[in-house]
């Protein structure tokens, strides 16, 4: 069995500019997630904003089955060329897991075709993620809910395109709610948005959160092949297929009579 090739992309800005974040994630959010994904079925690589081409070269993306994306302070610093490159790969079958404030990234907004905005509040509130689809692959191994002691509030209305599947709904101490675990398909690629993960709190050190991310990677892995389009089909090729199909049917009919 081939392993799932995972690239974890992170701005890696807050960890180096805000002491409290650096204390929680001394080697970066990307490194913390990578260390938590102890799974022999996964091959892990990381990339950050300040690398050449943000670490997302054509070669790197060609060797990525699932891309994780964490961004916040530097959405506009991501080049449009790299965004287009990721967009193409998702449509061709690469999975994309968008984390927390990545909802406002260029790539997520492009894939959604909407503003991807909502209400928010930084007050260290308790968050409870209710599992609303317990049969879903991403929810496996979880209880009825995940409790996060302190979190940033993200609240409805959330201006995303209607999810194909909803896995989690979050409730916050202040009474707000959010569709916090959402799934889509774009082209041949699967997309999962997972809202918890504010950098001021050790959310990615929480085992249940790590399990969701691991499950999401397995769910988002490529399946099948992308459609072979656009492609002109010459008349001769279509006729040849019809002839071959006719011969196959004739042969099958002969076997049945025998």
PDB file of C-alpha atoms in Angstrom:
ATOM      1  CA  UNK A   1       0.000   0.000   0.000  1.00  0.00           C
ATOM      2  CA  UNK A   2       1.374   3.411  -1.003  1.00  0.00           C
ATOM      3  CA  UNK A   3       1.576   6.032   1.718  1.00  0.00           C
ATOM      4  CA  UNK A   4      -0.399   9.276   1.518  1.00  0.00           C
ATOM      5  CA  UNK A   5       2.008  12.115   0.751  1.00  0.00           C
ATOM      6  CA  UNK A   6       1.095  15.085   2.957  1.00  0.00           C
ATOM      7  CA  UNK A   7       2.415  18.652   2.813  1.00  0.00           C
ATOM      8  CA  UNK A   8       1.613  20.918   5.770  1.00  0.00           C
ATOM      9  CA  UNK A   9       1.729  24.586   4.734  1.00  0.00           C
ATOM     10  CA  UNK A  10       1.946  27.350   7.339  1.00  0.00           C
ATOM     11  CA  UNK A  11       2.669  31.076   7.192  1.00  0.00           C
ATOM     12  CA  UNK A  12       5.016  30.664  10.187  1.00  0.00           C
ATOM     13  CA  UNK A  13       4.637  34.325  11.148  1.00  0.00           C
ATOM     14  CA  UNK A  14       2.911  34.489  14.554  1.00  0.00           C
ATOM     15  CA  UNK A  15       5.251  31.906  16.068  1.00  0.00           C
ATOM     16  CA  UNK A  16       8.243  34.176  15.347  1.00  0.00           C
ATOM     17  CA  UNK A  17       6.663  37.539  16.159  1.00  0.00           C
ATOM     18  CA  UNK A  18       4.361  36.867  19.144  1.00  0.00           C
ATOM     19  CA  UNK A  19       6.116  35.398  22.231  1.00  0.00           C
ATOM     20  CA  UNK A  20       3.042  33.617  23.627  1.00  0.00           C
ATOM     21  CA  UNK A  21       2.511  31.835  20.305  1.00  0.00           C
ATOM     22  CA  UNK A  22       6.197  30.967  20.077  1.00  0.00           C
ATOM     23  CA  UNK A  23       5.989  29.369  23.503  1.00  0.00           C
ATOM     24  CA  UNK A  24       3.033  27.181  22.481  1.00  0.00           C
ATOM     25  CA  UNK A  25       4.488  26.292  19.063  1.00  0.00           C
ATOM     26  CA  UNK A  26       8.274  26.847  19.323  1.00  0.00           C
ATOM     27  CA  UNK A  27       8.961  25.175  15.983  1.00  0.00           C
ATOM     28  CA  UNK A  28       5.802  26.408  14.272  1.00  0.00           C
ATOM     29  CA  UNK A  29       2.235  25.173  13.954  1.00  0.00           C
ATOM     30  CA  UNK A  30       3.289  23.115  10.943  1.00  0.00           C
ATOM     31  CA  UNK A  31       5.918  21.278  12.988  1.00  0.00           C
ATOM     32  CA  UNK A  32       3.465  20.612  15.829  1.00  0.00           C
ATOM     33  CA  UNK A  33       0.929  19.099  13.446  1.00  0.00           C
ATOM     34  CA  UNK A  34       3.627  17.084  11.671  1.00  0.00           C
ATOM     35  CA  UNK A  35       4.839  15.656  14.990  1.00  0.00           C
ATOM     36  CA  UNK A  36       1.266  14.708  15.938  1.00  0.00           C
ATOM     37  CA  UNK A  37       0.560  12.807  12.720  1.00  0.00           C
ATOM     38  CA  UNK A  38       2.189   9.565  13.787  1.00  0.00           C
ATOM     39  CA  UNK A  39       0.769   7.291  11.157  1.00  0.00           C
ATOM     40  CA  UNK A  40       2.776   4.799   9.075  1.00  0.00           C
ATOM     41  CA  UNK A  41       0.325   5.434   6.231  1.00  0.00           C
ATOM     42  CA  UNK A  42       1.460   9.063   5.960  1.00  0.00           C
ATOM     43  CA  UNK A  43       4.615  10.637   4.534  1.00  0.00           C
ATOM     44  CA  UNK A  44       4.897  14.166   5.939  1.00  0.00           C
ATOM     45  CA  UNK A  45       6.591  17.267   4.537  1.00  0.00           C
ATOM     46  CA  UNK A  46       6.222  20.930   5.532  1.00  0.00           C
ATOM     47  CA  UNK A  47       6.405  24.262   3.711  1.00  0.00           C
ATOM     48  CA  UNK A  48       6.211  27.893   4.802  1.00  0.00           C
ATOM     49  CA  UNK A  49       5.486  31.309   3.328  1.00  0.00           C
ATOM     50  CA  UNK A  50       9.060  32.616   3.213  1.00  0.00           C
ATOM     51  CA  UNK A  51      10.448  29.690   1.224  1.00  0.00           C
ATOM     52  CA  UNK A  52      10.969  30.160  -2.536  1.00  0.00           C
ATOM     53  CA  UNK A  53       7.538  29.876  -4.198  1.00  0.00           C
ATOM     54  CA  UNK A  54       6.215  29.516  -0.619  1.00  0.00           C
ATOM     55  CA  UNK A  55       7.567  25.978  -0.655  1.00  0.00           C
ATOM     56  CA  UNK A  56       4.800  24.969  -3.083  1.00  0.00           C
ATOM     57  CA  UNK A  57       6.737  24.405  -6.283  1.00  0.00           C
ATOM     58  CA  UNK A  58       5.353  22.443  -9.197  1.00  0.00           C
ATOM     59  CA  UNK A  59       7.481  19.483  -8.114  1.00  0.00           C
ATOM     60  CA  UNK A  60       6.346  19.645  -4.480  1.00  0.00           C
ATOM     61  CA  UNK A  61       2.666  19.805  -5.392  1.00  0.00           C
ATOM     62  CA  UNK A  62       3.057  17.011  -7.944  1.00  0.00           C
ATOM     63  CA  UNK A  63       4.291  14.868  -5.055  1.00  0.00           C
ATOM     64  CA  UNK A  64       1.530  15.908  -2.639  1.00  0.00           C
ATOM     65  CA  UNK A  65      -1.652  13.869  -2.208  1.00  0.00           C
ATOM     66  CA  UNK A  66      -3.135  16.057   0.546  1.00  0.00           C
ATOM     67  CA  UNK A  67      -2.213  19.663   1.351  1.00  0.00           C
ATOM     68  CA  UNK A  68      -2.929  21.208   4.778  1.00  0.00           C
ATOM     69  CA  UNK A  69      -3.207  25.019   4.865  1.00  0.00           C
ATOM     70  CA  UNK A  70      -2.840  27.343   7.874  1.00  0.00           C
ATOM     71  CA  UNK A  71      -2.718  31.082   7.211  1.00  0.00           C
ATOM     72  CA  UNK A  72      -3.788  34.262   8.999  1.00  0.00           C
ATOM     73  CA  UNK A  73      -1.686  37.438   8.876  1.00  0.00           C
ATOM     74  CA  UNK A  74      -0.266  37.187   5.356  1.00  0.00           C
ATOM     75  CA  UNK A  75      -3.047  35.992   3.073  1.00  0.00           C
ATOM     76  CA  UNK A  76      -2.271  38.751   0.572  1.00  0.00           C
ATOM     77  CA  UNK A  77       1.425  37.831   0.517  1.00  0.00           C
ATOM     78  CA  UNK A  78       0.680  34.488  -1.140  1.00  0.00           C
ATOM     79  CA  UNK A  79       1.379  34.863  -4.839  1.00  0.00           C
ATOM     80  CA  UNK A  80      -1.453  34.451  -7.309  1.00  0.00           C
ATOM     81  CA  UNK A  81       0.739  32.101  -9.342  1.00  0.00           C
ATOM     82  CA  UNK A  82       1.046  29.689  -6.419  1.00  0.00           C
ATOM     83  CA  UNK A  83      -2.688  29.961  -5.706  1.00  0.00           C
ATOM     84  CA  UNK A  84      -3.453  29.056  -9.329  1.00  0.00           C
ATOM     85  CA  UNK A  85      -1.024  26.134  -9.084  1.00  0.00           C
ATOM     86  CA  UNK A  86      -2.755  24.767  -5.964  1.00  0.00           C
ATOM     87  CA  UNK A  87      -6.188  25.341  -7.533  1.00  0.00           C
ATOM     88  CA  UNK A  88      -5.192  23.275 -10.564  1.00  0.00           C
ATOM     89  CA  UNK A  89      -3.885  20.442  -8.392  1.00  0.00           C
ATOM     90  CA  UNK A  90      -7.062  20.320  -6.289  1.00  0.00           C
ATOM     91  CA  UNK A  91      -9.208  20.062  -9.402  1.00  0.00           C
ATOM     92  CA  UNK A  92      -6.905  17.283 -10.614  1.00  0.00           C
ATOM     93  CA  UNK A  93      -7.444  15.278  -7.412  1.00  0.00           C
ATOM     94  CA  UNK A  94      -5.187  16.580  -4.643  1.00  0.00           C
ATOM     95  CA  UNK A  95      -6.967  16.841  -1.292  1.00  0.00           C
ATOM     96  CA  UNK A  96      -7.011  20.136   0.629  1.00  0.00           C
ATOM     97  CA  UNK A  97      -7.542  20.524   4.392  1.00  0.00           C
ATOM     98  CA  UNK A  98      -8.010  24.191   5.333  1.00  0.00           C
ATOM     99  CA  UNK A  99      -7.450  25.026   8.993  1.00  0.00           C
ATOM    100  CA  UNK A 100      -8.806  27.845  11.173  1.00  0.00           C
ATOM    101  CA  UNK A 101      -8.167  31.300   9.660  1.00  0.00           C
ATOM    102  CA  UNK A 102      -7.272  29.685   6.354  1.00  0.00           C
ATOM    103  CA  UNK A 103     -10.970  30.286   5.604  1.00  0.00           C
ATOM    104  CA  UNK A 104      -9.881  33.721   4.356  1.00  0.00           C
ATOM    105  CA  UNK A 105      -6.989  32.481   2.225  1.00  0.00           C
ATOM    106  CA  UNK A 106      -6.915  33.214  -1.478  1.00  0.00           C
ATOM    107  CA  UNK A 107      -7.076  29.531  -2.361  1.00  0.00           C
ATOM    108  CA  UNK A 108     -10.108  28.749  -0.190  1.00  0.00           C
ATOM    109  CA  UNK A 109     -12.049  31.784  -1.416  1.00  0.00           C
ATOM    110  CA  UNK A 110     -11.223  30.868  -5.015  1.00  0.00           C
ATOM    111  CA  UNK A 111     -12.418  27.296  -4.543  1.00  0.00           C
ATOM    112  CA  UNK A 112     -15.602  28.411  -2.766  1.00  0.00           C
ATOM    113  CA  UNK A 113     -16.371  31.292  -5.121  1.00  0.00           C
ATOM    114  CA  UNK A 114     -17.629  33.306  -2.114  1.00  0.00           C
ATOM    115  CA  UNK A 115     -16.270  35.757   0.471  1.00  0.00           C
ATOM    116  CA  UNK A 116     -15.855  33.049   3.167  1.00  0.00           C
ATOM    117  CA  UNK A 117     -16.491  35.605   5.922  1.00  0.00           C
ATOM    118  CA  UNK A 118     -18.135  35.303   9.338  1.00  0.00           C
ATOM    119  CA  UNK A 119     -18.352  36.929  12.762  1.00  0.00           C
ATOM    120  CA  UNK A 120     -15.533  36.485  15.286  1.00  0.00           C
ATOM    121  CA  UNK A 121     -14.507  37.367  18.808  1.00  0.00           C
ATOM    122  CA  UNK A 122     -11.228  36.813  20.676  1.00  0.00           C
ATOM    123  CA  UNK A 123     -12.300  36.172  24.260  1.00  0.00           C
ATOM    124  CA  UNK A 124     -10.882  32.753  25.132  1.00  0.00           C
ATOM    125  CA  UNK A 125     -14.327  31.150  25.208  1.00  0.00           C
ATOM    126  CA  UNK A 126     -15.084  27.477  25.655  1.00  0.00           C
ATOM    127  CA  UNK A 127     -15.916  25.775  22.359  1.00  0.00           C
ATOM    128  CA  UNK A 128     -17.848  22.546  21.969  1.00  0.00           C
ATOM    129  CA  UNK A 129     -17.706  20.851  18.562  1.00  0.00           C
ATOM    130  CA  UNK A 130     -20.740  18.628  18.171  1.00  0.00           C
ATOM    131  CA  UNK A 131     -20.333  15.630  15.883  1.00  0.00           C
ATOM    132  CA  UNK A 132     -23.412  15.918  13.678  1.00  0.00           C
ATOM    133  CA  UNK A 133     -22.423  13.135  11.264  1.00  0.00           C
ATOM    134  CA  UNK A 134     -20.964  10.328  13.425  1.00  0.00           C
ATOM    135  CA  UNK A 135     -20.882   7.881  10.506  1.00  0.00           C
ATOM    136  CA  UNK A 136     -18.527  10.119   8.516  1.00  0.00           C
ATOM    137  CA  UNK A 137     -14.929   8.964   8.042  1.00  0.00           C
ATOM    138  CA  UNK A 138     -13.600  12.215   9.554  1.00  0.00           C
ATOM    139  CA  UNK A 139     -15.578  11.620  12.779  1.00  0.00           C
ATOM    140  CA  UNK A 140     -14.277   8.122  13.441  1.00  0.00           C
ATOM    141  CA  UNK A 141     -12.824   7.527  16.899  1.00  0.00           C
ATOM    142  CA  UNK A 142     -14.539  10.552  18.446  1.00  0.00           C
ATOM    143  CA  UNK A 143     -17.255  10.838  21.053  1.00  0.00           C
ATOM    144  CA  UNK A 144     -20.404  12.941  20.752  1.00  0.00           C
ATOM    145  CA  UNK A 145     -18.427  16.182  20.938  1.00  0.00           C
ATOM    146  CA  UNK A 146     -14.965  17.711  21.362  1.00  0.00           C
ATOM    147  CA  UNK A 147     -14.471  20.222  24.182  1.00  0.00           C
ATOM    148  CA  UNK A 148     -11.893  23.000  23.733  1.00  0.00           C
ATOM    149  CA  UNK A 149     -11.296  24.958  26.971  1.00  0.00           C
ATOM    150  CA  UNK A 150     -10.313  28.220  25.249  1.00  0.00           C
ATOM    151  CA  UNK A 151     -10.907  29.187  21.648  1.00  0.00           C
ATOM    152  CA  UNK A 152     -11.524  32.119  19.344  1.00  0.00           C
ATOM    153  CA  UNK A 153     -15.206  32.469  18.509  1.00  0.00           C
ATOM    154  CA  UNK A 154     -16.119  32.067  14.849  1.00  0.00           C
ATOM    155  CA  UNK A 155     -19.845  32.537  14.282  1.00  0.00           C
ATOM    156  CA  UNK A 156     -22.583  32.330  11.696  1.00  0.00           C
ATOM    157  CA  UNK A 157     -23.480  33.525   9.194  1.00  0.00           C
ATOM    158  CA  UNK A 158     -20.541  31.906   7.383  1.00  0.00           C
ATOM    159  CA  UNK A 159     -20.561  32.927   3.706  1.00  0.00           C
ATOM    160  CA  UNK A 160     -19.273  29.705   2.176  1.00  0.00           C
ATOM    161  CA  UNK A 161     -20.854  27.699  -0.614  1.00  0.00           C
ATOM    162  CA  UNK A 162     -23.252  25.077   0.738  1.00  0.00           C
ATOM    163  CA  UNK A 163     -21.181  22.126   2.057  1.00  0.00           C
ATOM    164  CA  UNK A 164     -21.651  18.743   0.417  1.00  0.00           C
ATOM    165  CA  UNK A 165     -21.392  17.218   3.900  1.00  0.00           C
ATOM    166  CA  UNK A 166     -21.350  18.692   7.400  1.00  0.00           C
ATOM    167  CA  UNK A 167     -19.359  16.856  10.079  1.00  0.00           C
ATOM    168  CA  UNK A 168     -19.147  19.333  12.978  1.00  0.00           C
ATOM    169  CA  UNK A 169     -21.130  22.262  14.351  1.00  0.00           C
ATOM    170  CA  UNK A 170     -19.459  24.387  17.029  1.00  0.00           C
ATOM    171  CA  UNK A 171     -21.161  26.037  19.987  1.00  0.00           C
ATOM    172  CA  UNK A 172     -19.358  28.792  21.888  1.00  0.00           C
ATOM    173  CA  UNK A 173     -19.746  29.962  25.455  1.00  0.00           C
ATOM    174  CA  UNK A 174     -21.174  33.279  24.267  1.00  0.00           C
ATOM    175  CA  UNK A 175     -24.001  31.472  22.468  1.00  0.00           C
ATOM    176  CA  UNK A 176     -22.698  31.652  18.892  1.00  0.00           C
ATOM    177  CA  UNK A 177     -22.596  28.661  16.548  1.00  0.00           C
ATOM    178  CA  UNK A 178     -20.621  27.777  13.407  1.00  0.00           C
ATOM    179  CA  UNK A 179     -20.542  25.070  10.755  1.00  0.00           C
ATOM    180  CA  UNK A 180     -17.019  24.151  11.809  1.00  0.00           C
ATOM    181  CA  UNK A 181     -16.309  20.957   9.860  1.00  0.00           C
ATOM    182  CA  UNK A 182     -17.397  21.127   6.213  1.00  0.00           C
ATOM    183  CA  UNK A 183     -16.690  18.978   3.141  1.00  0.00           C
ATOM    184  CA  UNK A 184     -16.779  19.749  -0.586  1.00  0.00           C
ATOM    185  CA  UNK A 185     -15.601  18.300  -3.872  1.00  0.00           C
ATOM    186  CA  UNK A 186     -14.075  20.492  -6.577  1.00  0.00           C
ATOM    187  CA  UNK A 187     -13.246  18.666  -9.778  1.00  0.00           C
ATOM    188  CA  UNK A 188     -11.587  15.445  -8.612  1.00  0.00           C
ATOM    189  CA  UNK A 189     -10.321  16.934  -5.334  1.00  0.00           C
ATOM    190  CA  UNK A 190     -11.822  16.759  -1.860  1.00  0.00           C
ATOM    191  CA  UNK A 191     -11.787  19.772   0.492  1.00  0.00           C
ATOM    192  CA  UNK A 192     -12.312  19.875   4.256  1.00  0.00           C
ATOM    193  CA  UNK A 193     -12.522  23.051   6.328  1.00  0.00           C
ATOM    194  CA  UNK A 194     -11.898  22.679  10.072  1.00  0.00           C
ATOM    195  CA  UNK A 195     -12.260  25.859  12.132  1.00  0.00           C
ATOM    196  CA  UNK A 196     -10.495  25.283  15.520  1.00  0.00           C
ATOM    197  CA  UNK A 197      -6.854  26.326  15.789  1.00  0.00           C
ATOM    198  CA  UNK A 198      -6.363  29.889  17.034  1.00  0.00           C
ATOM    199  CA  UNK A 199      -2.649  30.417  17.550  1.00  0.00           C
ATOM    200  CA  UNK A 200      -2.985  31.823  21.096  1.00  0.00           C
ATOM    201  CA  UNK A 201      -4.213  28.486  22.476  1.00  0.00           C
ATOM    202  CA  UNK A 202      -2.637  24.981  22.392  1.00  0.00           C
ATOM    203  CA  UNK A 203      -5.468  23.545  20.321  1.00  0.00           C
ATOM    204  CA  UNK A 204      -3.254  21.526  17.956  1.00  0.00           C
ATOM    205  CA  UNK A 205      -1.761  19.745  20.976  1.00  0.00           C
ATOM    206  CA  UNK A 206      -5.206  18.345  21.826  1.00  0.00           C
ATOM    207  CA  UNK A 207      -5.455  14.631  20.869  1.00  0.00           C
ATOM    208  CA  UNK A 208      -9.037  14.842  19.551  1.00  0.00           C
ATOM    209  CA  UNK A 209      -8.086  17.703  17.225  1.00  0.00           C
ATOM    210  CA  UNK A 210      -5.094  15.722  16.004  1.00  0.00           C
ATOM    211  CA  UNK A 211      -7.372  12.758  15.308  1.00  0.00           C
ATOM    212  CA  UNK A 212      -9.732  14.903  13.228  1.00  0.00           C
ATOM    213  CA  UNK A 213      -6.834  16.187  11.119  1.00  0.00           C
ATOM    214  CA  UNK A 214      -5.477  12.652  10.643  1.00  0.00           C
ATOM    215  CA  UNK A 215      -8.929  11.373   9.665  1.00  0.00           C
ATOM    216  CA  UNK A 216      -9.397  14.303   7.295  1.00  0.00           C
ATOM    217  CA  UNK A 217      -6.153  13.483   5.494  1.00  0.00           C
ATOM    218  CA  UNK A 218      -7.298   9.911   4.905  1.00  0.00           C
ATOM    219  CA  UNK A 219     -10.713  11.153   3.725  1.00  0.00           C
ATOM    220  CA  UNK A 220      -9.220  13.756   1.370  1.00  0.00           C
ATOM    221  CA  UNK A 221      -6.677  11.473  -0.291  1.00  0.00           C
ATOM    222  CA  UNK A 222      -6.965  11.188  -4.097  1.00  0.00           C
ATOM    223  CA  UNK A 223      -9.485   8.657  -5.375  1.00  0.00           C
ATOM    224  CA  UNK A 224      -9.643   7.648  -9.003  1.00  0.00           C
ATOM    225  CA  UNK A 225      -8.509   9.919 -11.811  1.00  0.00           C
ATOM    226  CA  UNK A 226      -9.408  13.404 -12.947  1.00  0.00           C
ATOM    227  CA  UNK A 227     -11.644  13.778 -15.994  1.00  0.00           C
ATOM    228  CA  UNK A 228      -9.680  13.768 -19.250  1.00  0.00           C
ATOM    229  CA  UNK A 229     -11.106  17.088 -20.445  1.00  0.00           C
ATOM    230  CA  UNK A 230     -11.034  19.373 -22.353  1.00  0.00           C
ATOM    231  CA  UNK A 231     -10.324  16.964 -25.210  1.00  0.00           C
ATOM    232  CA  UNK A 232     -11.504  16.914 -28.791  1.00  0.00           C
ATOM    233  CA  UNK A 233     -12.768  13.485 -29.884  1.00  0.00           C
ATOM    234  CA  UNK A 234     -12.302  12.991 -33.655  1.00  0.00           C
ATOM    235  CA  UNK A 235     -15.125  11.321 -35.579  1.00  0.00           C
ATOM    236  CA  UNK A 236     -12.806   8.451 -36.517  1.00  0.00           C
ATOM    237  CA  UNK A 237     -12.058   7.699 -32.874  1.00  0.00           C
ATOM    238  CA  UNK A 238     -15.774   7.690 -31.990  1.00  0.00           C
ATOM    239  CA  UNK A 239     -16.547   5.334 -34.892  1.00  0.00           C
ATOM    240  CA  UNK A 240     -13.726   3.009 -33.855  1.00  0.00           C
ATOM    241  CA  UNK A 241     -15.152   2.799 -30.333  1.00  0.00           C
ATOM    242  CA  UNK A 242     -18.598   1.977 -31.684  1.00  0.00           C
ATOM    243  CA  UNK A 243     -17.140  -0.816 -33.806  1.00  0.00           C
ATOM    244  CA  UNK A 244     -15.193  -2.241 -30.866  1.00  0.00           C
ATOM    245  CA  UNK A 245     -18.261  -2.106 -28.625  1.00  0.00           C
ATOM    246  CA  UNK A 246     -20.293  -3.892 -31.292  1.00  0.00           C
ATOM    247  CA  UNK A 247     -17.694  -6.628 -31.595  1.00  0.00           C
ATOM    248  CA  UNK A 248     -17.618  -7.068 -27.814  1.00  0.00           C
ATOM    249  CA  UNK A 249     -21.417  -7.351 -27.641  1.00  0.00           C
ATOM    250  CA  UNK A 250     -21.457  -9.845 -30.521  1.00  0.00           C
ATOM    251  CA  UNK A 251     -18.818 -11.981 -28.811  1.00  0.00           C
ATOM    252  CA  UNK A 252     -20.686 -11.901 -25.498  1.00  0.00           C
ATOM    253  CA  UNK A 253     -23.932 -12.847 -27.252  1.00  0.00           C
ATOM    254  CA  UNK A 254     -22.225 -15.816 -28.909  1.00  0.00           C
ATOM    255  CA  UNK A 255     -20.948 -17.065 -25.576  1.00  0.00           C
ATOM    256  CA  UNK A 256     -24.437 -16.849 -24.092  1.00  0.00           C
ATOM    257  CA  UNK A 257     -25.946 -18.870 -26.966  1.00  0.00           C
ATOM    258  CA  UNK A 258     -23.249 -21.497 -26.543  1.00  0.00           C
TER     259      UNK A 258
END
